Coordinates of C-alpha atoms in Angstrom, one line a residue:
M17 CA 35.5 -72.3 -46.5
V18 CA 35.5 -76.0 -46.0
V19 CA 31.8 -76.0 -45.2
N20 CA 31.0 -73.8 -48.3
A21 CA 32.9 -76.2 -50.5
A22 CA 31.1 -79.2 -49.0
I23 CA 27.7 -77.7 -49.6
A24 CA 28.6 -76.9 -53.2
I25 CA 29.9 -80.4 -53.8
M26 CA 26.8 -82.0 -52.3
A27 CA 24.6 -80.0 -54.6
K28 CA 26.7 -80.9 -57.7
H29 CA 27.0 -84.6 -57.1
S30 CA 23.5 -85.3 -55.6
N31 CA 22.1 -86.6 -59.0
F32 CA 20.6 -90.0 -58.5
G33 CA 22.2 -92.8 -60.5
N34 CA 25.7 -91.3 -60.5
T35 CA 28.1 -94.0 -59.3
S36 CA 31.4 -92.3 -59.9
L37 CA 33.9 -91.4 -57.2
T38 CA 35.3 -87.8 -57.1
V39 CA 38.0 -86.6 -54.7
Y40 CA 38.6 -82.9 -53.9
Q41 CA 41.6 -81.4 -52.0
F42 CA 41.2 -78.0 -50.2
G43 CA 44.1 -75.8 -49.3
S44 CA 45.7 -72.3 -49.7
S45 CA 49.3 -72.8 -50.7
L46 CA 48.9 -72.3 -54.4
V47 CA 46.8 -69.1 -54.5
N48 CA 47.5 -67.6 -51.0
S49 CA 50.6 -69.1 -49.6
I50 CA 52.0 -68.3 -46.1
S51 CA 55.3 -69.4 -44.6
Y52 CA 55.8 -70.7 -41.1
G53 CA 57.9 -67.6 -40.4
D54 CA 55.1 -65.3 -41.5
M55 CA 52.5 -67.2 -39.5
V56 CA 54.5 -67.1 -36.3
K57 CA 55.1 -63.3 -36.9
Y58 CA 51.4 -62.8 -37.0
W59 CA 51.0 -64.7 -33.7
Y60 CA 53.8 -62.6 -32.2
D61 CA 52.1 -59.3 -33.2
H62 CA 48.8 -60.5 -31.9
F63 CA 50.0 -61.8 -28.5
K64 CA 52.2 -58.8 -28.0
C65 CA 49.0 -56.7 -27.8
N66 CA 46.8 -59.4 -26.3
L67 CA 48.8 -61.1 -23.6
L68 CA 47.6 -64.6 -22.5
P69 CA 47.8 -65.5 -18.8
D70 CA 49.8 -68.5 -17.6
S71 CA 48.5 -71.1 -15.1
K72 CA 49.3 -68.6 -12.3
R73 CA 47.3 -65.8 -14.1
N74 CA 50.4 -63.9 -14.9
D75 CA 50.5 -62.2 -18.3
I76 CA 53.1 -64.0 -20.5
S77 CA 55.7 -61.9 -22.2
I78 CA 56.8 -63.4 -25.5
S79 CA 59.9 -63.1 -27.7
R80 CA 60.2 -63.9 -31.4
M81 CA 60.2 -67.6 -32.5
N82 CA 63.5 -69.4 -33.0
F83 CA 63.6 -72.0 -35.8
F84 CA 65.9 -75.0 -35.8
N85 CA 67.2 -77.3 -38.6
N86 CA 67.1 -80.6 -36.7
I87 CA 65.7 -82.2 -33.6
D88 CA 69.1 -82.3 -31.8
D89 CA 69.4 -78.5 -31.9
F90 CA 65.9 -78.1 -30.7
S91 CA 66.4 -80.6 -27.8
S92 CA 69.4 -78.7 -26.6
F93 CA 67.7 -75.3 -26.8
I94 CA 64.5 -76.4 -25.0
S95 CA 66.4 -78.1 -22.3
N96 CA 68.3 -74.9 -21.6
E97 CA 65.1 -72.9 -21.6
M98 CA 63.4 -75.2 -19.1
A99 CA 66.5 -74.9 -16.9
K100 CA 66.3 -71.1 -17.0
K101 CA 62.6 -71.1 -16.0
N102 CA 63.3 -73.2 -13.0
V103 CA 66.6 -71.6 -11.9
H104 CA 65.2 -70.0 -8.8
Y105 CA 62.7 -72.6 -7.9
G106 CA 63.2 -74.8 -4.8
P107 CA 61.9 -75.4 -1.3
P108 CA 60.2 -72.2 -0.2
K109 CA 61.6 -70.4 2.9
T110 CA 58.2 -70.2 4.4
I111 CA 55.0 -72.1 4.0
N112 CA 53.0 -71.3 0.9
T113 CA 49.5 -71.2 2.4
H114 CA 47.7 -70.3 -0.8
R115 CA 45.7 -73.1 -2.5
K116 CA 45.1 -70.9 -5.5
R117 CA 46.1 -67.6 -6.8
S118 CA 44.9 -64.6 -4.9
H119 CA 42.6 -62.1 -6.6
V120 CA 45.2 -59.4 -7.0
K121 CA 46.3 -59.4 -10.6
T122 CA 50.0 -59.8 -11.5
Y123 CA 50.9 -57.5 -14.3
F124 CA 54.3 -58.8 -15.3
S125 CA 55.6 -62.3 -16.2
D126 CA 57.5 -64.2 -13.6
N127 CA 59.6 -66.0 -16.2
E128 CA 63.0 -64.9 -17.2
K129 CA 63.0 -61.4 -18.8
P130 CA 66.1 -60.7 -21.0
E131 CA 66.4 -57.0 -21.7
K132 CA 65.5 -57.5 -25.3
I133 CA 62.1 -58.9 -24.3
I134 CA 61.4 -56.1 -21.9
K135 CA 62.4 -53.6 -24.6
S136 CA 60.0 -55.2 -27.0
V137 CA 57.2 -55.0 -24.5
I138 CA 57.6 -51.3 -23.6
D139 CA 58.7 -50.0 -27.0
I140 CA 55.2 -48.8 -27.9
P141 CA 53.6 -45.3 -27.9
K142 CA 53.6 -43.6 -24.5
R143 CA 50.0 -42.4 -24.6
E144 CA 46.9 -44.3 -25.6
S145 CA 43.2 -43.5 -25.9
G146 CA 40.5 -45.1 -23.8
S147 CA 39.4 -47.1 -26.8
E148 CA 42.9 -48.6 -27.1
R149 CA 42.8 -49.6 -23.4
K150 CA 39.5 -51.4 -24.1
Q151 CA 41.2 -53.4 -26.9
G152 CA 43.6 -55.0 -24.5
H153 CA 46.6 -52.6 -23.9
G154 CA 45.8 -52.4 -20.2
I155 CA 46.8 -49.7 -17.8
G156 CA 50.2 -49.1 -19.4
I157 CA 52.4 -49.8 -16.3
A158 CA 55.7 -50.2 -18.1
R159 CA 55.0 -47.2 -20.3
F160 CA 54.3 -45.0 -17.3
L161 CA 57.4 -46.2 -15.4
Q162 CA 59.9 -45.3 -18.1
G163 CA 61.6 -41.9 -17.7
K164 CA 59.9 -41.1 -14.4
N165 CA 61.9 -40.3 -11.3
Y166 CA 60.8 -41.8 -8.0
F167 CA 61.4 -41.1 -4.3
I168 CA 60.9 -44.1 -2.0
T169 CA 61.0 -44.2 1.7
G170 CA 61.5 -47.6 3.5
A171 CA 63.3 -49.1 0.5
T172 CA 65.5 -51.2 2.8
G173 CA 62.4 -52.7 4.3
F174 CA 60.4 -55.8 3.2
V175 CA 57.9 -54.3 0.7
G176 CA 60.1 -51.4 -0.4
K177 CA 62.9 -53.6 -1.4
V178 CA 60.7 -55.8 -3.5
L179 CA 59.2 -52.7 -5.2
V180 CA 62.7 -51.4 -6.1
E181 CA 63.7 -54.8 -7.5
K182 CA 60.6 -55.1 -9.7
M183 CA 60.8 -51.6 -11.0
L184 CA 64.4 -52.1 -12.1
R185 CA 63.7 -55.6 -13.5
T186 CA 60.6 -54.6 -15.6
A187 CA 61.4 -51.0 -16.6
P188 CA 65.0 -50.6 -17.8
D189 CA 64.3 -47.0 -18.9
V190 CA 63.0 -45.9 -15.5
G191 CA 64.5 -42.6 -14.3
K192 CA 66.3 -42.1 -11.1
I193 CA 65.1 -43.8 -7.9
F194 CA 66.0 -41.7 -4.9
V195 CA 66.1 -44.0 -1.8
L196 CA 65.7 -42.5 1.6
I197 CA 67.9 -44.3 4.1
K198 CA 68.2 -43.6 7.8
A199 CA 71.9 -42.9 8.2
K200 CA 74.2 -40.3 9.9
D201 CA 75.5 -39.0 6.5
K202 CA 75.5 -39.6 2.8
E203 CA 78.4 -42.0 2.9
A204 CA 76.7 -44.2 5.5
A205 CA 73.5 -44.1 3.4
L206 CA 75.4 -45.2 0.4
N207 CA 77.0 -48.0 2.3
R208 CA 73.5 -49.2 3.4
L209 CA 72.3 -49.0 -0.2
K210 CA 75.1 -51.2 -1.3
T211 CA 74.9 -53.8 1.5
E212 CA 71.2 -54.0 2.1
I213 CA 69.8 -53.5 -1.4
I214 CA 72.2 -53.8 -4.3
E215 CA 74.1 -56.8 -2.8
S216 CA 71.0 -58.5 -1.4
E217 CA 69.9 -61.9 -2.5
L218 CA 66.7 -60.4 -3.9
L219 CA 68.4 -58.1 -6.5
K220 CA 70.7 -60.8 -7.7
S221 CA 67.9 -61.8 -10.1
L222 CA 68.7 -58.6 -12.1
E223 CA 72.0 -60.2 -13.2
E224 CA 69.8 -62.3 -15.7
V225 CA 68.5 -59.1 -17.2
Y226 CA 71.5 -56.8 -17.2
G227 CA 74.4 -59.3 -17.2
V228 CA 77.5 -59.3 -15.0
N229 CA 77.6 -55.5 -14.9
Y230 CA 74.1 -55.3 -13.3
K231 CA 75.6 -53.6 -10.2
A232 CA 76.9 -50.8 -12.3
Y233 CA 73.4 -50.4 -13.7
L234 CA 71.9 -50.3 -10.2
M235 CA 74.4 -47.7 -9.0
K236 CA 73.4 -45.6 -12.0
K237 CA 69.7 -45.8 -11.2
L238 CA 69.6 -45.8 -7.4
V239 CA 70.5 -42.7 -5.4
A240 CA 71.1 -43.0 -1.7
V241 CA 69.6 -40.2 0.3
S242 CA 70.4 -39.8 4.0
G243 CA 67.3 -38.8 6.0
C244 CA 64.5 -39.7 8.3
V245 CA 60.7 -39.5 7.7
C246 CA 59.9 -37.9 11.0
E247 CA 62.2 -34.9 10.6
S248 CA 61.7 -31.6 8.8
D249 CA 62.2 -32.0 5.0
I250 CA 62.5 -35.7 5.9
G251 CA 65.9 -35.1 7.4
M252 CA 67.6 -34.2 4.1
D253 CA 70.1 -31.5 3.6
P254 CA 68.7 -28.4 1.7
L255 CA 70.6 -29.1 -1.6
T256 CA 69.4 -32.7 -1.8
A257 CA 65.8 -31.7 -0.8
N258 CA 65.7 -29.1 -3.5
E259 CA 67.1 -31.4 -6.2
I260 CA 64.6 -34.1 -5.4
A261 CA 61.7 -31.6 -5.2
T262 CA 62.6 -30.5 -8.7
K263 CA 63.0 -33.9 -10.3
V264 CA 60.7 -36.3 -8.6
N265 CA 57.4 -37.4 -10.2
V266 CA 56.2 -40.1 -7.8
I267 CA 56.7 -40.5 -4.1
V268 CA 56.2 -43.9 -2.4
N269 CA 56.1 -43.9 1.4
S270 CA 56.6 -47.5 2.6
A271 CA 58.5 -46.6 5.8
A272 CA 56.8 -48.1 8.8
S273 CA 57.2 -49.7 12.1
T274 CA 55.2 -52.9 11.9
N275 CA 55.6 -54.4 15.3
F276 CA 52.2 -54.7 17.0
D277 CA 53.6 -53.6 20.3
E278 CA 56.3 -51.2 19.2
R279 CA 57.5 -48.6 21.6
Y280 CA 54.9 -45.8 21.5
D281 CA 57.4 -43.0 20.8
V282 CA 59.0 -45.0 17.9
A283 CA 55.6 -46.0 16.4
L284 CA 54.3 -42.4 16.6
N285 CA 57.4 -41.0 14.9
T286 CA 57.4 -43.4 12.1
N287 CA 53.7 -44.3 11.5
T288 CA 52.1 -41.0 12.4
K289 CA 54.6 -38.1 12.1
G290 CA 56.4 -39.9 9.2
P291 CA 53.5 -39.8 6.6
F292 CA 52.7 -36.2 7.5
G293 CA 56.4 -35.2 7.0
V294 CA 56.4 -37.0 3.6
L295 CA 53.2 -35.1 2.6
N296 CA 54.7 -31.8 3.5
F297 CA 57.7 -32.5 1.4
A298 CA 55.4 -33.7 -1.5
K299 CA 53.8 -30.3 -1.5
K300 CA 57.2 -28.8 -2.5
C301 CA 57.7 -31.1 -5.5
K302 CA 57.0 -29.1 -8.7
N303 CA 56.5 -32.1 -11.0
L304 CA 54.8 -34.5 -8.6
C305 CA 52.0 -36.5 -10.2
L306 CA 51.3 -38.9 -7.3
L307 CA 52.0 -39.5 -3.6
F308 CA 51.6 -43.2 -2.8
H309 CA 51.2 -44.3 0.9
I310 CA 51.4 -47.9 2.1
S311 CA 49.2 -48.3 5.1
T312 CA 47.5 -51.5 6.6
A313 CA 44.1 -53.1 6.3
Y314 CA 43.8 -53.0 10.1
V315 CA 43.3 -49.2 10.3
G316 CA 39.6 -49.9 9.4
D317 CA 36.5 -49.6 11.5
G318 CA 36.6 -52.7 13.7
E319 CA 35.0 -56.0 12.9
R320 CA 32.4 -55.2 10.3
Q321 CA 31.5 -58.2 8.2
G322 CA 31.0 -58.5 4.5
I323 CA 32.4 -56.7 1.5
I324 CA 32.8 -53.0 2.5
M325 CA 34.0 -50.1 0.4
E326 CA 37.3 -48.6 1.6
K327 CA 36.9 -45.1 2.9
P328 CA 39.4 -42.5 4.0
L329 CA 40.2 -41.8 7.6
Y330 CA 39.9 -38.2 8.6
I331 CA 40.6 -36.3 11.8
G332 CA 37.5 -36.4 13.9
Q333 CA 36.8 -40.0 13.2
G334 CA 37.6 -43.0 15.5
R335 CA 36.3 -46.1 17.0
V336 CA 35.5 -45.8 20.7
R337 CA 35.8 -42.1 20.5
A338 CA 36.7 -39.5 17.8
I339 CA 40.3 -38.6 17.4
T340 CA 40.9 -34.8 17.0
E341 CA 44.0 -33.0 15.9
Q342 CA 44.5 -32.0 19.5
D343 CA 44.4 -35.7 20.5
I344 CA 47.2 -36.5 18.1
D345 CA 49.3 -33.6 19.4
F346 CA 48.6 -34.8 22.9
E347 CA 49.7 -38.3 22.2
L348 CA 53.0 -37.0 20.7
E349 CA 53.6 -34.9 23.8
L350 CA 52.6 -37.7 26.2
A351 CA 55.0 -40.1 24.6
S352 CA 57.8 -37.5 24.6
E353 CA 57.3 -36.5 28.2
M354 CA 57.0 -40.0 29.5
L355 CA 60.2 -41.0 27.7
D356 CA 62.1 -38.1 29.3
S357 CA 60.9 -39.3 32.7
L358 CA 62.1 -42.9 32.4
Q359 CA 65.4 -44.5 33.2
Q360 CA 67.1 -45.9 30.1
D361 CA 66.7 -49.5 31.3
Q362 CA 62.9 -49.0 31.8
A363 CA 62.2 -47.1 28.6
T364 CA 61.5 -49.9 26.1
Q365 CA 59.1 -51.9 28.3
K366 CA 57.2 -48.9 29.7
M367 CA 56.9 -47.2 26.2
K368 CA 55.5 -50.5 24.8
E369 CA 53.0 -50.7 27.6
L370 CA 51.9 -47.1 27.1
G371 CA 51.3 -47.7 23.4
M372 CA 49.1 -50.7 24.0
K373 CA 47.2 -48.9 26.7
R374 CA 46.5 -45.8 24.5
A375 CA 45.5 -48.0 21.5
N376 CA 43.0 -49.9 23.6
M377 CA 41.6 -46.7 25.0
Y378 CA 40.9 -45.4 21.5
G379 CA 39.5 -48.7 20.3
W380 CA 42.4 -50.2 18.3
P381 CA 43.8 -53.6 19.2
N382 CA 47.5 -52.5 19.2
T383 CA 50.0 -49.7 18.9
Y384 CA 50.7 -50.5 15.2
S385 CA 47.1 -50.1 14.0
L386 CA 46.4 -46.9 16.1
T387 CA 49.5 -45.1 14.9
K388 CA 49.0 -46.1 11.3
A389 CA 45.4 -44.9 11.5
M390 CA 46.4 -41.5 12.9
G391 CA 49.0 -41.2 10.1
E392 CA 46.2 -41.7 7.6
M393 CA 44.1 -39.1 9.4
L394 CA 46.8 -36.5 9.1
I395 CA 47.6 -36.9 5.4
N396 CA 44.0 -37.3 4.4
S397 CA 43.0 -34.1 6.3
F398 CA 45.9 -31.9 5.1
R399 CA 46.7 -33.1 1.6
D400 CA 45.4 -29.9 0.0
G401 CA 44.7 -31.4 -3.4
I402 CA 47.9 -33.5 -3.7
P403 CA 47.1 -36.6 -5.9
M404 CA 47.3 -39.5 -3.5
V405 CA 46.7 -43.3 -3.3
I406 CA 46.6 -45.3 -0.1
L407 CA 47.2 -49.0 -0.3
R408 CA 46.0 -51.1 2.6
P409 CA 47.5 -54.6 2.5
S410 CA 46.5 -57.3 5.0
V411 CA 49.2 -59.6 6.5
V412 CA 52.1 -59.4 4.0
E413 CA 54.2 -62.6 3.8
S414 CA 56.8 -64.2 1.5
S415 CA 56.8 -63.9 -2.3
Y416 CA 54.5 -66.1 -4.3
S417 CA 56.6 -66.1 -7.5
E418 CA 58.6 -63.0 -8.1
P419 CA 61.4 -62.6 -8.4
F420 CA 61.4 -66.2 -7.0
P421 CA 59.1 -68.0 -4.6
G422 CA 59.5 -67.9 -0.8
W423 CA 61.6 -64.7 -0.4
I424 CA 61.1 -63.0 2.9
Q425 CA 62.9 -60.5 5.0
G426 CA 62.7 -60.4 8.8
Y427 CA 60.4 -62.3 11.2
R428 CA 56.9 -61.6 9.9
V429 CA 53.5 -61.8 11.6
L430 CA 52.9 -65.5 11.2
D431 CA 56.5 -66.7 11.2
P432 CA 56.9 -66.9 15.0
L433 CA 53.9 -69.2 15.2
I434 CA 54.9 -71.4 12.3
F435 CA 58.5 -71.6 13.4
N436 CA 57.8 -72.6 17.0
Y437 CA 55.1 -75.0 15.8
G438 CA 57.6 -76.5 13.4
K439 CA 60.1 -77.0 16.2
G440 CA 57.5 -78.8 18.3
Q441 CA 57.5 -76.1 20.9
L442 CA 54.0 -74.8 20.3
P443 CA 51.5 -77.7 20.2
G444 CA 48.6 -75.5 20.9
F445 CA 47.6 -71.8 20.5
L446 CA 44.7 -69.5 21.1
G447 CA 42.3 -69.2 18.2
D448 CA 39.3 -70.5 16.1
P449 CA 40.5 -73.0 13.5
N450 CA 37.6 -71.9 11.2
A451 CA 38.5 -68.2 11.5
V452 CA 40.0 -66.8 8.2
I453 CA 43.4 -65.2 8.2
D454 CA 44.0 -62.8 5.4
V455 CA 47.5 -63.3 4.0
I456 CA 48.9 -61.7 0.9
P457 CA 52.3 -62.4 -0.8
V458 CA 54.6 -59.4 -1.0
D459 CA 55.0 -59.6 -4.8
M460 CA 51.2 -59.3 -5.2
V461 CA 51.3 -56.2 -3.0
V462 CA 54.0 -54.8 -5.2
N463 CA 52.1 -55.7 -8.4
A464 CA 49.1 -53.8 -7.1
T465 CA 51.3 -50.9 -6.1
M466 CA 52.7 -50.5 -9.6
A467 CA 49.3 -50.9 -11.2
A468 CA 47.9 -48.2 -9.0
I469 CA 50.9 -45.9 -9.5
A470 CA 50.5 -46.2 -13.3
K471 CA 46.8 -45.6 -13.3
H472 CA 46.6 -42.7 -10.9
G473 CA 50.0 -41.2 -11.8
A474 CA 49.0 -40.9 -15.4
A475 CA 45.8 -39.1 -14.5
A476 CA 47.5 -36.9 -11.9
T477 CA 44.1 -35.6 -10.7
P478 CA 43.8 -34.1 -7.2
D479 CA 41.9 -37.2 -5.9
L480 CA 42.4 -39.6 -3.1
S481 CA 42.0 -43.3 -3.9
I482 CA 42.2 -46.3 -1.5
Y483 CA 42.9 -49.9 -2.3
H484 CA 42.6 -52.9 0.0
I485 CA 44.9 -55.7 -0.9
G486 CA 44.0 -59.1 0.6
S487 CA 43.0 -62.7 -0.2
S488 CA 40.2 -63.6 2.2
V489 CA 37.3 -62.8 -0.1
A490 CA 38.6 -64.5 -3.3
N491 CA 40.9 -67.1 -1.7
P492 CA 40.2 -67.5 2.0
I493 CA 42.4 -69.7 4.3
S494 CA 41.5 -70.7 7.8
F495 CA 43.9 -70.9 10.8
G496 CA 43.2 -74.6 10.9
A497 CA 44.2 -75.1 7.2
L498 CA 47.3 -72.9 7.7
F499 CA 48.6 -75.2 10.4
D500 CA 47.6 -78.3 8.5
Y501 CA 49.8 -77.1 5.6
A502 CA 52.6 -76.3 8.0
R503 CA 52.4 -79.8 9.5
S504 CA 52.5 -81.4 6.1
H505 CA 55.5 -79.2 5.2
F506 CA 57.4 -80.0 8.4
K507 CA 56.8 -83.7 8.0
S508 CA 58.8 -83.5 4.8
F509 CA 61.3 -80.8 6.0
P510 CA 61.4 -81.3 9.7
L511 CA 62.9 -78.7 12.1
A512 CA 62.7 -81.1 15.0
Q513 CA 62.8 -84.9 15.2
S514 CA 62.0 -87.5 17.8
S515 CA 64.7 -89.3 19.7
N516 CA 65.0 -92.1 17.0
G517 CA 65.6 -89.4 14.4
N518 CA 63.0 -90.8 12.0
Q519 CA 59.7 -89.0 12.8
S520 CA 58.8 -85.4 13.1
L521 CA 57.6 -84.3 16.5
I522 CA 54.8 -82.2 15.0
Q523 CA 51.3 -83.0 16.1
K524 CA 48.0 -81.5 14.8
M525 CA 47.6 -78.0 16.2
N526 CA 45.4 -77.8 19.3
F527 CA 43.2 -74.6 19.2
L528 CA 42.1 -73.1 22.5
D529 CA 39.1 -70.9 23.2
S530 CA 40.5 -68.4 25.7
L531 CA 43.6 -67.0 27.3
D532 CA 42.7 -68.9 30.5
D533 CA 42.8 -72.1 28.6
F534 CA 46.1 -71.2 26.9
S535 CA 47.7 -70.8 30.4
Y536 CA 48.5 -74.5 30.1
I537 CA 51.5 -73.4 28.1
S538 CA 53.5 -72.9 31.3
M539 CA 53.1 -76.6 32.2
E540 CA 53.9 -77.5 28.6
M541 CA 57.2 -75.5 28.7
A542 CA 58.1 -77.1 32.0
R543 CA 57.6 -80.5 30.4
Q544 CA 59.6 -79.6 27.3
T545 CA 62.6 -78.4 29.4
G546 CA 62.6 -81.6 31.5
L547 CA 61.6 -79.7 34.6
L548 CA 58.2 -81.2 35.1
H549 CA 59.3 -84.8 35.6
A550 CA 62.8 -84.2 37.1
T551 CA 63.3 -86.1 40.3
K552 CA 67.0 -85.7 41.1
I553 CA 68.5 -82.5 39.7
E554 CA 71.1 -80.1 40.9
P555 CA 69.8 -76.8 42.3
D556 CA 71.7 -74.7 39.8
L557 CA 70.4 -76.7 36.9
H558 CA 66.9 -76.6 38.3
K559 CA 67.1 -72.8 38.6
T560 CA 68.3 -72.6 35.0
L561 CA 65.6 -74.8 33.6
Q562 CA 63.0 -73.0 35.6
K563 CA 64.1 -69.7 34.2
K564 CA 64.2 -71.0 30.7
S565 CA 60.7 -72.5 31.0
A566 CA 59.2 -69.4 32.5
K567 CA 60.8 -67.1 29.8
K568 CA 59.4 -69.3 26.9
A569 CA 56.0 -69.5 28.5
Q570 CA 55.9 -65.7 29.0
L571 CA 56.8 -65.2 25.3
F572 CA 54.0 -67.4 24.1
I573 CA 51.4 -65.8 26.4
H574 CA 52.5 -62.4 25.2
M575 CA 52.1 -63.5 21.6
A576 CA 48.6 -64.9 22.4
K577 CA 47.6 -61.6 23.9
L578 CA 48.8 -59.7 20.8
Y579 CA 47.2 -62.0 18.3
E580 CA 43.9 -62.6 20.2
P581 CA 42.0 -59.9 18.3
Y582 CA 42.8 -61.6 15.0
M583 CA 42.6 -65.3 16.0
F584 CA 38.8 -65.2 16.2
Y585 CA 38.3 -62.6 13.4
K586 CA 35.0 -62.8 11.5
A587 CA 35.2 -59.5 9.7
W588 CA 36.0 -60.8 6.2

């Protein structure tokens, strides 16, 4: 309009010889006025349907604009808002190894979410057309979550607990969430629900959404169920099993044993029999629209390089040799029979050795990846049209931002290396500093989980879809860079200090090419314990130090053997 007016004025006043000065003012307030309130309302309506991402690529949820009469009121308000946004921020509990955001999209804001904001986001029609999705409404995650009933295994674990927290935080109108907990009875299961989930540090963030009575809200939504994934009907009593089979809409199986060298009997029960048991129960659920299984990226076919489409694993496939249904039955019988033949004090070590031996025989690097692969084979081969999604995350580590940065549970894959390096006890390790390690924050895994549940749950077609969740293609980080970041962190937040108390003991990580080279660690442990240069030492003390040195060296050598297949990995 300004340009149109300018052209008209130039044409009118372009007569030669006219020396007059004319001034024009252009505006809309007289003929088409709009107030600040109306203008901001239009912004609100627009951005409610077309969310903008923040600097971390999270969609920003907005509330209605507050107007103030003076600068003092505004200063007070904005100071409180900034304090709210930073309430959980502080030194992370683990090293944040990501230089930029991973490629997995975050679907919800990581700012504060008062219930009224959440209500405003999800209070829109439940169903939408394909054309509406194209106009920016997205998958419809919050709309799908509301009113649905969920059955989650492994909810006291790392990924499961973050999933429960986010569902409750972002979908106040979610239905019941039945939580399967390994316990002797319902009372014991309820006690674990309270102590390990409701009262956990992670779920305290929900107090901001639901106020001081947030625990009452959680008790209303969460239902403790006593059971075990490797038993018939998942170990539930008949009445409970029937109730859940009638009510549940989505089953999420996140129960797993994630130790690389877990006892073979334990890993088979949880990672192989467990998913099959969950599938059999899913077939009894009358209103089921999706079975969601969390697996691992490392079930795949070896060290293929490049971007490769994820494919299902079926019985009859394998690495070194095909794995048949009879092979899986044989492995279960073998583990059971060997366990029965062992003395109790021998069982753990012998069963761990058996698992690693059988995994290597079939072409997998460890017990974990083999048993997870066999679990996928069973559920893929016998699903009989059950709508199913399999999620394959890579190395899952601490949260990036939600519900706050740095939250972690347990001693994860990289933690032993980083922790011992930070204490100055692990100056060198086996690996290629240029090899890429694929790490993905747990909240990104959960975001992908919820997006996939909404997309495929709404469709409820008898299909199988597989998603690989990782960072190495879009945001790779090398082992060398990982330990450089760790060193930088420990310089500012040292776990160990030199004798003068001023400087960190941490030196740049020394990467070694082979297990033979890494055997130097025995000498290094002797040096650290003071055994190497001891001249006059009491026999009893010498024996104690020698035992301590050998134990620590054996631990690091064992870690090197477990991690070796991944420390030179090129398959990204």
